[in-house]
Amino acid sequence: MVKELARLIEVPEGVEVEIGDDATVTVTGPLGTVSRRLWYPGIEIRNDESGLVVDADITRKRHRSMAGTLAAHLNNMIKGVTEGFEYRMKAVYSHFPIQLKVSKEELLISNFLGERKPRTAKIMGGSQVDVKGDTVIVTGIDKERVGQTMANIEQATKVRGFDIRVFQDGIYLVDKR
């Protein structure tokens, strides 16, 4: 039986959810496996015949909102292992053409604003970065790691010491899927 305040999350066919003793939730699907520790005092995550249930024992506002947050994390994990996440970015430059190169765990950004030393952006584990011309595509199954990789790329090309109304060079987010 699901309580009135409990959040029900449907688990699609082909996706397995395993809840460990230490509140570690492992979601396995066609694209891979995502694991994360989801714990908060007074909140329980359990398997039910209709799906996953996130239930708060205490009905205070903080516990209700935290139950919603944990339910959103579980939904993102399920979406990641079934569909995956994709962020499209575009390299914008006016004077000096930016050169992008993917190495093992970082993206090298050369000739940004004519600088001699290349800037680097760390690629978080489990994320893939593809460069096609001046388009950068970041994909993966863990939403937080894909989003952090995208943020690292955007922050690496932040313009400092110049008027950003004039120098609009950088790598910017264009589309999220």
mmCIF file with all atom_site columns, C-alpha atoms in Angstrom:
data_model
loop_
_atom_site.group_PDB
_atom_site.id
_atom_site.type_symbol
_atom_site.label_atom_id
_atom_site.label_alt_id
_atom_site.label_comp_id
_atom_site.label_asym_id
_atom_site.label_entity_id
_atom_site.label_seq_id
_atom_site.pdbx_PDB_ins_code
_atom_site.Cartn_x
_atom_site.Cartn_y
_atom_site.Cartn_z
_atom_site.occupancy
_atom_site.B_iso_or_equiv
_atom_site.pdbx_formal_charge
_atom_site.auth_seq_id
_atom_site.auth_comp_id
_atom_site.auth_asym_id
_atom_site.auth_atom_id
_atom_site.pdbx_PDB_model_num
ATOM 1   C CA . MET A 1 1   ? 0.000  0.000  0.000   1.00 0.00 ? 1   MET A CA 1
ATOM 2   C CA . VAL A 1 2   ? 1.292  3.458  -0.954  1.00 0.00 ? 2   VAL A CA 1
ATOM 3   C CA . LYS A 1 3   ? 0.726  6.337  1.460   1.00 0.00 ? 3   LYS A CA 1
ATOM 4   C CA . GLU A 1 4   ? -0.731 9.644  0.392   1.00 0.00 ? 4   GLU A CA 1
ATOM 5   C CA . LEU A 1 5   ? 2.615  11.492 0.675   1.00 0.00 ? 5   LEU A CA 1
ATOM 6   C CA . ALA A 1 6   ? 4.712  8.728  -0.928  1.00 0.00 ? 6   ALA A CA 1
ATOM 7   C CA . ARG A 1 7   ? 6.092  9.189  -4.422  1.00 0.00 ? 7   ARG A CA 1
ATOM 8   C CA . LEU A 1 8   ? 5.624  6.316  -6.875  1.00 0.00 ? 8   LEU A CA 1
ATOM 9   C CA . ILE A 1 9   ? 8.171  5.852  -9.651  1.00 0.00 ? 9   ILE A CA 1
ATOM 10  C CA . GLU A 1 10  ? 7.351  3.507  -12.494 1.00 0.00 ? 10  GLU A CA 1
ATOM 11  C CA . VAL A 1 11  ? 10.174 1.231  -13.569 1.00 0.00 ? 11  VAL A CA 1
ATOM 12  C CA . PRO A 1 12  ? 10.001 0.472  -17.317 1.00 0.00 ? 12  PRO A CA 1
ATOM 13  C CA . GLU A 1 13  ? 10.489 -2.989 -18.739 1.00 0.00 ? 13  GLU A CA 1
ATOM 14  C CA . GLY A 1 14  ? 14.131 -3.938 -19.191 1.00 0.00 ? 14  GLY A CA 1
ATOM 15  C CA . VAL A 1 15  ? 15.294 -1.836 -16.228 1.00 0.00 ? 15  VAL A CA 1
ATOM 16  C CA . GLU A 1 16  ? 16.329 -3.419 -12.950 1.00 0.00 ? 16  GLU A CA 1
ATOM 17  C CA . VAL A 1 17  ? 16.562 -1.487 -9.693  1.00 0.00 ? 17  VAL A CA 1
ATOM 18  C CA . GLU A 1 18  ? 18.517 -2.893 -6.767  1.00 0.00 ? 18  GLU A CA 1
ATOM 19  C CA . ILE A 1 19  ? 18.517 -1.275 -3.328  1.00 0.00 ? 19  ILE A CA 1
ATOM 20  C CA . GLY A 1 20  ? 21.445 -2.173 -1.055  1.00 0.00 ? 20  GLY A CA 1
ATOM 21  C CA . ASP A 1 21  ? 21.653 -2.202 2.728   1.00 0.00 ? 21  ASP A CA 1
ATOM 22  C CA . ASP A 1 22  ? 23.608 1.064  2.836   1.00 0.00 ? 22  ASP A CA 1
ATOM 23  C CA . ALA A 1 23  ? 20.907 2.899  0.774   1.00 0.00 ? 23  ALA A CA 1
ATOM 24  C CA . THR A 1 24  ? 22.882 2.469  -2.437  1.00 0.00 ? 24  THR A CA 1
ATOM 25  C CA . VAL A 1 25  ? 20.519 2.320  -5.403  1.00 0.00 ? 25  VAL A CA 1
ATOM 26  C CA . THR A 1 26  ? 21.804 0.602  -8.542  1.00 0.00 ? 26  THR A CA 1
ATOM 27  C CA . VAL A 1 27  ? 19.817 1.009  -11.759 1.00 0.00 ? 27  VAL A CA 1
ATOM 28  C CA . THR A 1 28  ? 20.697 -1.260 -14.682 1.00 0.00 ? 28  THR A CA 1
ATOM 29  C CA . GLY A 1 29  ? 19.260 -0.809 -18.166 1.00 0.00 ? 29  GLY A CA 1
ATOM 30  C CA . PRO A 1 30  ? 20.039 -1.255 -21.847 1.00 0.00 ? 30  PRO A CA 1
ATOM 31  C CA . LEU A 1 31  ? 22.663 1.542  -21.905 1.00 0.00 ? 31  LEU A CA 1
ATOM 32  C CA . GLY A 1 32  ? 24.514 0.613  -18.723 1.00 0.00 ? 32  GLY A CA 1
ATOM 33  C CA . THR A 1 33  ? 24.505 0.835  -14.951 1.00 0.00 ? 33  THR A CA 1
ATOM 34  C CA . VAL A 1 34  ? 24.248 3.872  -12.664 1.00 0.00 ? 34  VAL A CA 1
ATOM 35  C CA . SER A 1 35  ? 24.778 3.568  -8.923  1.00 0.00 ? 35  SER A CA 1
ATOM 36  C CA . ARG A 1 36  ? 24.289 6.157  -6.231  1.00 0.00 ? 36  ARG A CA 1
ATOM 37  C CA . ARG A 1 37  ? 23.766 6.361  -2.471  1.00 0.00 ? 37  ARG A CA 1
ATOM 38  C CA . LEU A 1 38  ? 20.397 7.998  -1.798  1.00 0.00 ? 38  LEU A CA 1
ATOM 39  C CA . TRP A 1 39  ? 19.859 8.428  1.940   1.00 0.00 ? 39  TRP A CA 1
ATOM 40  C CA . TYR A 1 40  ? 18.130 10.933 4.164   1.00 0.00 ? 40  TYR A CA 1
ATOM 41  C CA . PRO A 1 41  ? 16.881 10.378 7.738   1.00 0.00 ? 41  PRO A CA 1
ATOM 42  C CA . GLY A 1 42  ? 13.194 9.479  7.867   1.00 0.00 ? 42  GLY A CA 1
ATOM 43  C CA . ILE A 1 43  ? 12.941 8.681  4.146   1.00 0.00 ? 43  ILE A CA 1
ATOM 44  C CA . GLU A 1 44  ? 12.687 5.139  2.804   1.00 0.00 ? 44  GLU A CA 1
ATOM 45  C CA . ILE A 1 45  ? 13.126 3.864  -0.749  1.00 0.00 ? 45  ILE A CA 1
ATOM 46  C CA . ARG A 1 46  ? 11.665 0.427  -1.443  1.00 0.00 ? 46  ARG A CA 1
ATOM 47  C CA . ASN A 1 47  ? 10.587 -1.820 -4.301  1.00 0.00 ? 47  ASN A CA 1
ATOM 48  C CA . ASP A 1 48  ? 6.857  -2.385 -4.665  1.00 0.00 ? 48  ASP A CA 1
ATOM 49  C CA . GLU A 1 49  ? 4.864  -4.453 -7.165  1.00 0.00 ? 49  GLU A CA 1
ATOM 50  C CA . SER A 1 50  ? 3.921  -1.237 -8.994  1.00 0.00 ? 50  SER A CA 1
ATOM 51  C CA . GLY A 1 51  ? 7.446  0.264  -9.008  1.00 0.00 ? 51  GLY A CA 1
ATOM 52  C CA . LEU A 1 52  ? 9.688  2.198  -6.649  1.00 0.00 ? 52  LEU A CA 1
ATOM 53  C CA . VAL A 1 53  ? 8.225  3.998  -3.653  1.00 0.00 ? 53  VAL A CA 1
ATOM 54  C CA . VAL A 1 54  ? 9.914  6.957  -1.935  1.00 0.00 ? 54  VAL A CA 1
ATOM 55  C CA . ASP A 1 55  ? 8.175  7.406  1.406   1.00 0.00 ? 55  ASP A CA 1
ATOM 56  C CA . ALA A 1 56  ? 8.706  9.974  4.167   1.00 0.00 ? 56  ALA A CA 1
ATOM 57  C CA . ASP A 1 57  ? 7.833  8.932  7.703   1.00 0.00 ? 57  ASP A CA 1
ATOM 58  C CA . ILE A 1 58  ? 7.661  12.548 8.868   1.00 0.00 ? 58  ILE A CA 1
ATOM 59  C CA . THR A 1 59  ? 5.265  14.909 7.095   1.00 0.00 ? 59  THR A CA 1
ATOM 60  C CA . ARG A 1 60  ? 7.283  18.082 7.590   1.00 0.00 ? 60  ARG A CA 1
ATOM 61  C CA . LYS A 1 61  ? 7.993  20.261 4.593   1.00 0.00 ? 61  LYS A CA 1
ATOM 62  C CA . ARG A 1 62  ? 11.710 19.442 4.538   1.00 0.00 ? 62  ARG A CA 1
ATOM 63  C CA . HIS A 1 63  ? 11.049 15.699 4.433   1.00 0.00 ? 63  HIS A CA 1
ATOM 64  C CA . ARG A 1 64  ? 8.380  16.039 1.742   1.00 0.00 ? 64  ARG A CA 1
ATOM 65  C CA . SER A 1 65  ? 10.712 18.122 -0.418  1.00 0.00 ? 65  SER A CA 1
ATOM 66  C CA . MET A 1 66  ? 13.621 15.739 0.143   1.00 0.00 ? 66  MET A CA 1
ATOM 67  C CA . ALA A 1 67  ? 11.414 12.793 -0.858  1.00 0.00 ? 67  ALA A CA 1
ATOM 68  C CA . GLY A 1 68  ? 10.636 14.667 -4.080  1.00 0.00 ? 68  GLY A CA 1
ATOM 69  C CA . THR A 1 69  ? 14.345 15.294 -4.641  1.00 0.00 ? 69  THR A CA 1
ATOM 70  C CA . LEU A 1 70  ? 15.220 11.620 -4.184  1.00 0.00 ? 70  LEU A CA 1
ATOM 71  C CA . ALA A 1 71  ? 12.359 10.661 -6.523  1.00 0.00 ? 71  ALA A CA 1
ATOM 72  C CA . ALA A 1 72  ? 13.740 13.073 -9.147  1.00 0.00 ? 72  ALA A CA 1
ATOM 73  C CA . HIS A 1 73  ? 17.209 11.513 -8.810  1.00 0.00 ? 73  HIS A CA 1
ATOM 74  C CA . LEU A 1 74  ? 15.701 8.045  -9.323  1.00 0.00 ? 74  LEU A CA 1
ATOM 75  C CA . ASN A 1 75  ? 13.778 9.250  -12.393 1.00 0.00 ? 75  ASN A CA 1
ATOM 76  C CA . ASN A 1 76  ? 17.011 10.711 -13.825 1.00 0.00 ? 76  ASN A CA 1
ATOM 77  C CA . MET A 1 77  ? 18.844 7.436  -13.194 1.00 0.00 ? 77  MET A CA 1
ATOM 78  C CA . ILE A 1 78  ? 16.101 5.451  -14.962 1.00 0.00 ? 78  ILE A CA 1
ATOM 79  C CA . LYS A 1 79  ? 16.033 7.897  -17.890 1.00 0.00 ? 79  LYS A CA 1
ATOM 80  C CA . GLY A 1 80  ? 19.825 7.743  -18.128 1.00 0.00 ? 80  GLY A CA 1
ATOM 81  C CA . VAL A 1 81  ? 20.017 3.958  -18.480 1.00 0.00 ? 81  VAL A CA 1
ATOM 82  C CA . THR A 1 82  ? 17.150 3.861  -21.005 1.00 0.00 ? 82  THR A CA 1
ATOM 83  C CA . GLU A 1 83  ? 17.613 6.988  -23.163 1.00 0.00 ? 83  GLU A CA 1
ATOM 84  C CA . GLY A 1 84  ? 20.822 8.670  -21.991 1.00 0.00 ? 84  GLY A CA 1
ATOM 85  C CA . PHE A 1 85  ? 21.556 12.387 -21.826 1.00 0.00 ? 85  PHE A CA 1
ATOM 86  C CA . GLU A 1 86  ? 22.968 14.622 -24.554 1.00 0.00 ? 86  GLU A CA 1
ATOM 87  C CA . TYR A 1 87  ? 24.161 18.224 -24.365 1.00 0.00 ? 87  TYR A CA 1
ATOM 88  C CA . ARG A 1 88  ? 25.030 20.089 -27.567 1.00 0.00 ? 88  ARG A CA 1
ATOM 89  C CA . MET A 1 89  ? 27.421 23.010 -27.368 1.00 0.00 ? 89  MET A CA 1
ATOM 90  C CA . LYS A 1 90  ? 28.672 25.460 -29.974 1.00 0.00 ? 90  LYS A CA 1
ATOM 91  C CA . ALA A 1 91  ? 32.092 27.102 -30.159 1.00 0.00 ? 91  ALA A CA 1
ATOM 92  C CA . VAL A 1 92  ? 31.710 30.806 -30.940 1.00 0.00 ? 92  VAL A CA 1
ATOM 93  C CA . TYR A 1 93  ? 34.637 32.967 -32.020 1.00 0.00 ? 93  TYR A CA 1
ATOM 94  C CA . SER A 1 94  ? 35.136 36.167 -33.981 1.00 0.00 ? 94  SER A CA 1
ATOM 95  C CA . HIS A 1 95  ? 38.886 36.753 -34.472 1.00 0.00 ? 95  HIS A CA 1
ATOM 96  C CA . PHE A 1 96  ? 40.810 33.638 -33.531 1.00 0.00 ? 96  PHE A CA 1
ATOM 97  C CA . PRO A 1 97  ? 39.418 30.248 -34.593 1.00 0.00 ? 97  PRO A CA 1
ATOM 98  C CA . ILE A 1 98  ? 39.138 27.902 -31.603 1.00 0.00 ? 98  ILE A CA 1
ATOM 99  C CA . GLN A 1 99  ? 40.687 24.462 -32.044 1.00 0.00 ? 99  GLN A CA 1
ATOM 100 C CA . LEU A 1 100 ? 39.199 21.622 -30.002 1.00 0.00 ? 100 LEU A CA 1
ATOM 101 C CA . LYS A 1 101 ? 40.809 18.275 -29.301 1.00 0.00 ? 101 LYS A CA 1
ATOM 102 C CA . VAL A 1 102 ? 39.666 15.464 -26.994 1.00 0.00 ? 102 VAL A CA 1
ATOM 103 C CA . SER A 1 103 ? 42.407 13.697 -25.057 1.00 0.00 ? 103 SER A CA 1
ATOM 104 C CA . LYS A 1 104 ? 41.920 10.951 -22.454 1.00 0.00 ? 104 LYS A CA 1
ATOM 105 C CA . GLU A 1 105 ? 40.202 12.791 -19.614 1.00 0.00 ? 105 GLU A CA 1
ATOM 106 C CA . GLU A 1 106 ? 40.095 16.381 -20.835 1.00 0.00 ? 106 GLU A CA 1
ATOM 107 C CA . LEU A 1 107 ? 39.139 18.635 -23.704 1.00 0.00 ? 107 LEU A CA 1
ATOM 108 C CA . LEU A 1 108 ? 41.979 20.822 -24.990 1.00 0.00 ? 108 LEU A CA 1
ATOM 109 C CA . ILE A 1 109 ? 40.861 24.258 -26.188 1.00 0.00 ? 109 ILE A CA 1
ATOM 110 C CA . SER A 1 110 ? 43.629 25.842 -28.253 1.00 0.00 ? 110 SER A CA 1
ATOM 111 C CA . ASN A 1 111 ? 43.925 29.354 -29.719 1.00 0.00 ? 111 ASN A CA 1
ATOM 112 C CA . PHE A 1 112 ? 41.138 30.732 -27.509 1.00 0.00 ? 112 PHE A CA 1
ATOM 113 C CA . LEU A 1 113 ? 41.356 34.545 -27.851 1.00 0.00 ? 113 LEU A CA 1
ATOM 114 C CA . GLY A 1 114 ? 44.752 33.996 -29.454 1.00 0.00 ? 114 GLY A CA 1
ATOM 115 C CA . GLU A 1 115 ? 46.278 32.550 -26.284 1.00 0.00 ? 115 GLU A CA 1
ATOM 116 C CA . ARG A 1 116 ? 49.367 30.407 -26.762 1.00 0.00 ? 116 ARG A CA 1
ATOM 117 C CA . LYS A 1 117 ? 48.735 28.021 -23.895 1.00 0.00 ? 117 LYS A CA 1
ATOM 118 C CA . PRO A 1 118 ? 45.715 25.737 -24.418 1.00 0.00 ? 118 PRO A CA 1
ATOM 119 C CA . ARG A 1 119 ? 42.922 25.753 -21.859 1.00 0.00 ? 119 ARG A CA 1
ATOM 120 C CA . THR A 1 120 ? 41.630 22.434 -20.536 1.00 0.00 ? 120 THR A CA 1
ATOM 121 C CA . ALA A 1 121 ? 38.249 21.188 -19.378 1.00 0.00 ? 121 ALA A CA 1
ATOM 122 C CA . LYS A 1 122 ? 37.986 17.997 -17.332 1.00 0.00 ? 122 LYS A CA 1
ATOM 123 C CA . ILE A 1 123 ? 35.730 15.237 -18.678 1.00 0.00 ? 123 ILE A CA 1
ATOM 124 C CA . MET A 1 124 ? 33.961 13.503 -15.794 1.00 0.00 ? 124 MET A CA 1
ATOM 125 C CA . GLY A 1 125 ? 33.999 9.690  -15.739 1.00 0.00 ? 125 GLY A CA 1
ATOM 126 C CA . GLY A 1 126 ? 31.378 7.988  -17.859 1.00 0.00 ? 126 GLY A CA 1
ATOM 127 C CA . SER A 1 127 ? 30.848 10.989 -20.172 1.00 0.00 ? 127 SER A CA 1
ATOM 128 C CA . GLN A 1 128 ? 31.829 11.017 -23.830 1.00 0.00 ? 128 GLN A CA 1
ATOM 129 C CA . VAL A 1 129 ? 32.774 14.186 -25.693 1.00 0.00 ? 129 VAL A CA 1
ATOM 130 C CA . ASP A 1 130 ? 32.621 14.339 -29.496 1.00 0.00 ? 130 ASP A CA 1
ATOM 131 C CA . VAL A 1 131 ? 33.891 17.311 -31.498 1.00 0.00 ? 131 VAL A CA 1
ATOM 132 C CA . LYS A 1 132 ? 32.478 17.870 -34.998 1.00 0.00 ? 132 LYS A CA 1
ATOM 133 C CA . GLY A 1 133 ? 33.707 21.149 -36.433 1.00 0.00 ? 133 GLY A CA 1
ATOM 134 C CA . ASP A 1 134 ? 32.627 23.836 -33.990 1.00 0.00 ? 134 ASP A CA 1
ATOM 135 C CA . THR A 1 135 ? 29.971 21.625 -32.350 1.00 0.00 ? 135 THR A CA 1
ATOM 136 C CA . VAL A 1 136 ? 30.727 19.783 -29.108 1.00 0.00 ? 136 VAL A CA 1
ATOM 137 C CA . ILE A 1 137 ? 28.413 16.926 -28.085 1.00 0.00 ? 137 ILE A CA 1
ATOM 138 C CA . VAL A 1 138 ? 28.578 15.623 -24.512 1.00 0.00 ? 138 VAL A CA 1
ATOM 139 C CA . THR A 1 139 ? 26.731 12.317 -23.895 1.00 0.00 ? 139 THR A CA 1
ATOM 140 C CA . GLY A 1 140 ? 26.410 9.805  -21.086 1.00 0.00 ? 140 GLY A CA 1
ATOM 141 C CA . ILE A 1 141 ? 24.043 7.961  -18.766 1.00 0.00 ? 141 ILE A CA 1
ATOM 142 C CA . ASP A 1 142 ? 24.747 9.867  -15.526 1.00 0.00 ? 142 ASP A CA 1
ATOM 143 C CA . LYS A 1 143 ? 23.028 13.263 -15.685 1.00 0.00 ? 143 LYS A CA 1
ATOM 144 C CA . GLU A 1 144 ? 25.225 14.851 -13.033 1.00 0.00 ? 144 GLU A CA 1
ATOM 145 C CA . ARG A 1 145 ? 28.488 13.831 -14.678 1.00 0.00 ? 145 ARG A CA 1
ATOM 146 C CA . VAL A 1 146 ? 27.325 14.866 -18.145 1.00 0.00 ? 146 VAL A CA 1
ATOM 147 C CA . GLY A 1 147 ? 26.126 18.217 -16.797 1.00 0.00 ? 147 GLY A CA 1
ATOM 148 C CA . GLN A 1 148 ? 29.363 18.777 -14.863 1.00 0.00 ? 148 GLN A CA 1
ATOM 149 C CA . THR A 1 149 ? 31.428 18.012 -17.967 1.00 0.00 ? 149 THR A CA 1
ATOM 150 C CA . MET A 1 150 ? 29.373 20.548 -19.929 1.00 0.00 ? 150 MET A CA 1
ATOM 151 C CA . ALA A 1 151 ? 29.839 23.125 -17.158 1.00 0.00 ? 151 ALA A CA 1
ATOM 152 C CA . ASN A 1 152 ? 33.601 22.474 -17.083 1.00 0.00 ? 152 ASN A CA 1
ATOM 153 C CA . ILE A 1 153 ? 33.817 23.157 -20.831 1.00 0.00 ? 153 ILE A CA 1
ATOM 154 C CA . GLU A 1 154 ? 31.760 26.331 -20.531 1.00 0.00 ? 154 GLU A CA 1
ATOM 155 C CA . GLN A 1 155 ? 33.807 27.602 -17.556 1.00 0.00 ? 155 GLN A CA 1
ATOM 156 C CA . ALA A 1 156 ? 37.114 26.838 -19.269 1.00 0.00 ? 156 ALA A CA 1
ATOM 157 C CA . THR A 1 157 ? 36.260 29.382 -21.960 1.00 0.00 ? 157 THR A CA 1
ATOM 158 C CA . LYS A 1 158 ? 35.076 32.106 -19.615 1.00 0.00 ? 158 LYS A CA 1
ATOM 159 C CA . VAL A 1 159 ? 36.415 35.477 -20.742 1.00 0.00 ? 159 VAL A CA 1
ATOM 160 C CA . ARG A 1 160 ? 38.308 37.335 -18.021 1.00 0.00 ? 160 ARG A CA 1
ATOM 161 C CA . GLY A 1 161 ? 39.902 40.754 -18.244 1.00 0.00 ? 161 GLY A CA 1
ATOM 162 C CA . PHE A 1 162 ? 38.023 41.806 -21.381 1.00 0.00 ? 162 PHE A CA 1
ATOM 163 C CA . ASP A 1 163 ? 34.659 43.408 -22.012 1.00 0.00 ? 163 ASP A CA 1
ATOM 164 C CA . ILE A 1 164 ? 32.298 40.449 -22.533 1.00 0.00 ? 164 ILE A CA 1
ATOM 165 C CA . ARG A 1 165 ? 30.005 42.615 -24.659 1.00 0.00 ? 165 ARG A CA 1
ATOM 166 C CA . VAL A 1 166 ? 32.805 42.846 -27.219 1.00 0.00 ? 166 VAL A CA 1
ATOM 167 C CA . PHE A 1 167 ? 34.599 39.519 -26.699 1.00 0.00 ? 167 PHE A CA 1
ATOM 168 C CA . GLN A 1 168 ? 31.767 37.004 -26.934 1.00 0.00 ? 168 GLN A CA 1
ATOM 169 C CA . ASP A 1 169 ? 34.044 34.086 -27.721 1.00 0.00 ? 169 ASP A CA 1
ATOM 170 C CA . GLY A 1 170 ? 33.439 30.834 -25.872 1.00 0.00 ? 170 GLY A CA 1
ATOM 171 C CA . ILE A 1 171 ? 31.741 27.455 -25.969 1.00 0.00 ? 171 ILE A CA 1
ATOM 172 C CA . TYR A 1 172 ? 28.073 27.724 -25.068 1.00 0.00 ? 172 TYR A CA 1
ATOM 173 C CA . LEU A 1 173 ? 25.184 25.329 -24.462 1.00 0.00 ? 173 LEU A CA 1
ATOM 174 C CA . VAL A 1 174 ? 22.771 25.179 -27.380 1.00 0.00 ? 174 VAL A CA 1
ATOM 175 C CA . ASP A 1 175 ? 20.525 22.156 -26.739 1.00 0.00 ? 175 ASP A CA 1
ATOM 176 C CA . LYS A 1 176 ? 19.797 19.572 -24.030 1.00 0.00 ? 176 LYS A CA 1
ATOM 177 C CA . ARG A 1 177 ? 18.178 16.182 -24.633 1.00 0.00 ? 177 ARG A CA 1
#
